[in-house]
PDB file of C-alpha atoms and ligand atoms in Angstrom:
ATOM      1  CA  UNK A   1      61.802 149.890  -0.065  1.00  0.00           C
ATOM      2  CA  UNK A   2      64.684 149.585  -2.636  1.00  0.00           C
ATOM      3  CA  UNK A   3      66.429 153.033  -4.053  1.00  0.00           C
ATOM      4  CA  UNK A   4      68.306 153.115  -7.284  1.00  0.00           C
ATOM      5  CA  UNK A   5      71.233 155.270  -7.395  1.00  0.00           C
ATOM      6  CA  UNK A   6      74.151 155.197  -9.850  1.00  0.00           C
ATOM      7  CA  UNK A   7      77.535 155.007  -9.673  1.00  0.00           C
ATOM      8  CA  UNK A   8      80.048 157.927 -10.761  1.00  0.00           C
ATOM      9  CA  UNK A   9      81.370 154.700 -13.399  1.00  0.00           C
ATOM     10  CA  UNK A  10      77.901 154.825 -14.866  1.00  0.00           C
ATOM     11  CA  UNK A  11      76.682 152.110 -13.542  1.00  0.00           C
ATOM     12  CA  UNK A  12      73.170 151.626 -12.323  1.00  0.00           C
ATOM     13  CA  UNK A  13      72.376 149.970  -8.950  1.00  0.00           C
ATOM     14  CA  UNK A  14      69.969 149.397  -6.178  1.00  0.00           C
ATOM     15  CA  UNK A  15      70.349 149.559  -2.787  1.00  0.00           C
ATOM     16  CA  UNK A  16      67.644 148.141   0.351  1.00  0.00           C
ATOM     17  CA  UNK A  17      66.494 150.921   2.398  1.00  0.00           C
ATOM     18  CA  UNK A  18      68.405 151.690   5.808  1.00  0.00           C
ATOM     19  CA  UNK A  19      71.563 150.334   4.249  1.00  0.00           C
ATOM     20  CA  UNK A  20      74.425 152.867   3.925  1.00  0.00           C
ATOM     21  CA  UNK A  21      76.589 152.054   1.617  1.00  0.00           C
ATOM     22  CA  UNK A  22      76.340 149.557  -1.560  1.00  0.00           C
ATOM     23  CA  UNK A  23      79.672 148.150  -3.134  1.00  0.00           C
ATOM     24  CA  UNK A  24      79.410 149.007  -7.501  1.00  0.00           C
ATOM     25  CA  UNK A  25      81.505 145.996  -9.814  1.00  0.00           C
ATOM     26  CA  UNK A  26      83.430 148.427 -10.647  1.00  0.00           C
ATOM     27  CA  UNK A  27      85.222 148.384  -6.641  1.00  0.00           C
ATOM     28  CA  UNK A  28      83.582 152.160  -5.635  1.00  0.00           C
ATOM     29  CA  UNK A  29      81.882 152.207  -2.419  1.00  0.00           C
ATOM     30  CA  UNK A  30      78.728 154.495  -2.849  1.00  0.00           C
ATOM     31  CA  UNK A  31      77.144 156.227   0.146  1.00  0.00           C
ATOM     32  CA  UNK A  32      74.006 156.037  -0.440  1.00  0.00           C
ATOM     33  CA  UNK A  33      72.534 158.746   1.172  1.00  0.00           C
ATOM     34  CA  UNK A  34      74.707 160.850  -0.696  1.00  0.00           C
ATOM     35  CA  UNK A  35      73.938 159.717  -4.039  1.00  0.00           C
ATOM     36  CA  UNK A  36      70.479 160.891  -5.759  1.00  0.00           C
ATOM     37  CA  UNK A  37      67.543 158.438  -6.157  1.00  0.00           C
ATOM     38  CA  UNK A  38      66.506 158.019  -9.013  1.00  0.00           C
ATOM     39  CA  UNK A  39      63.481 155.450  -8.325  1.00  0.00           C
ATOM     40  CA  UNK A  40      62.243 154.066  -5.203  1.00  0.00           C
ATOM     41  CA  UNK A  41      60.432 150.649  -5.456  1.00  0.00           C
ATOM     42  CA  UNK A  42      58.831 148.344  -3.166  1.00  0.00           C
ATOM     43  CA  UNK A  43      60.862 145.042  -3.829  1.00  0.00           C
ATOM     44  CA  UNK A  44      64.388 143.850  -4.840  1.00  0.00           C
ATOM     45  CA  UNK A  45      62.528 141.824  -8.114  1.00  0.00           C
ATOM     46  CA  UNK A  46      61.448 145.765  -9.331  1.00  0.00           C
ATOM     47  CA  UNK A  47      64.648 147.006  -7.795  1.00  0.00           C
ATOM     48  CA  UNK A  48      66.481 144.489 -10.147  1.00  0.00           C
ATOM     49  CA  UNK A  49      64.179 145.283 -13.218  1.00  0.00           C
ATOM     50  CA  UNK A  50      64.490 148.972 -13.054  1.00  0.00           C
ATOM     51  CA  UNK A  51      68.582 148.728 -12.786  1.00  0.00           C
ATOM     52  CA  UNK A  52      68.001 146.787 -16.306  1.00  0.00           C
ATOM     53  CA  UNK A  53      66.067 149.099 -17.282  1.00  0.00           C
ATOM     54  CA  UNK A  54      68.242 152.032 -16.787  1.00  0.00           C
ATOM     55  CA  UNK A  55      71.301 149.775 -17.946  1.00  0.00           C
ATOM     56  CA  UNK A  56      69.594 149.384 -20.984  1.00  0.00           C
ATOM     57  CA  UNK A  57      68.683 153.544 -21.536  1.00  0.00           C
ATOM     58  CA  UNK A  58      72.586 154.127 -20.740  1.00  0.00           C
ATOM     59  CA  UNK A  59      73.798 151.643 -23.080  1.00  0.00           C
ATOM     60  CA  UNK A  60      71.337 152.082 -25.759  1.00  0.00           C
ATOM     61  CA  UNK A  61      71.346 148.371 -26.308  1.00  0.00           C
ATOM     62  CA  UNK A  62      73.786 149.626 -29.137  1.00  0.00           C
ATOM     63  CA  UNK A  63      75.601 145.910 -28.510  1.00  0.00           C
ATOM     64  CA  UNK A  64      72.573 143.758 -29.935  1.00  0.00           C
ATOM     65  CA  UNK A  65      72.003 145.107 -33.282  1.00  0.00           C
ATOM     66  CA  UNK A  66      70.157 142.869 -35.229  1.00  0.00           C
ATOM     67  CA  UNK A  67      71.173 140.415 -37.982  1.00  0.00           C
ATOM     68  CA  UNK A  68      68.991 142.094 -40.566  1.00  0.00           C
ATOM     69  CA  UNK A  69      70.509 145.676 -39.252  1.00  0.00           C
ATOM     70  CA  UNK A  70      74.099 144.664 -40.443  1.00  0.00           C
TER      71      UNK A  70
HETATM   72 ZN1   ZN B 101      80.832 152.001 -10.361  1.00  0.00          ZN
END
């Protein structure tokens, strides 16, 4: 079981159940049983999926416009 949490930067991460703390790019060290879960999934290919997937919701993919938007 993988839990994805996020970071106070933003950032969206998962983390393999049992371990306590994850490390976020950004140099925090989260806790995470103190941060709320936001998913739970069964393996780290969905764990990784539903981080891009959140990444993409908090970012609004407003960096790839497309050509025939500009
Ligand atoms: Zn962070």
């Amino acid at each position: 079981m993988y839990f994805i949490i996020r970071c106070d930067c933003g950032r969206a991460l998962y983390a393999k159940e049992g371990v306590a703390t994850r490390k976020c790019v950004c140099g925090k060290t989260l806790k995470v049983k103190e941060r709320r879960v936001f998913q739970k999934v069964a393996t780290r290919e969905e764990a990784s999926l539903a981080v891009q997937e959140m990444q993409d919701k908090i970012y609004g993919n407003t960096d790839f416009k497309l050509a025939s938007d500009l």
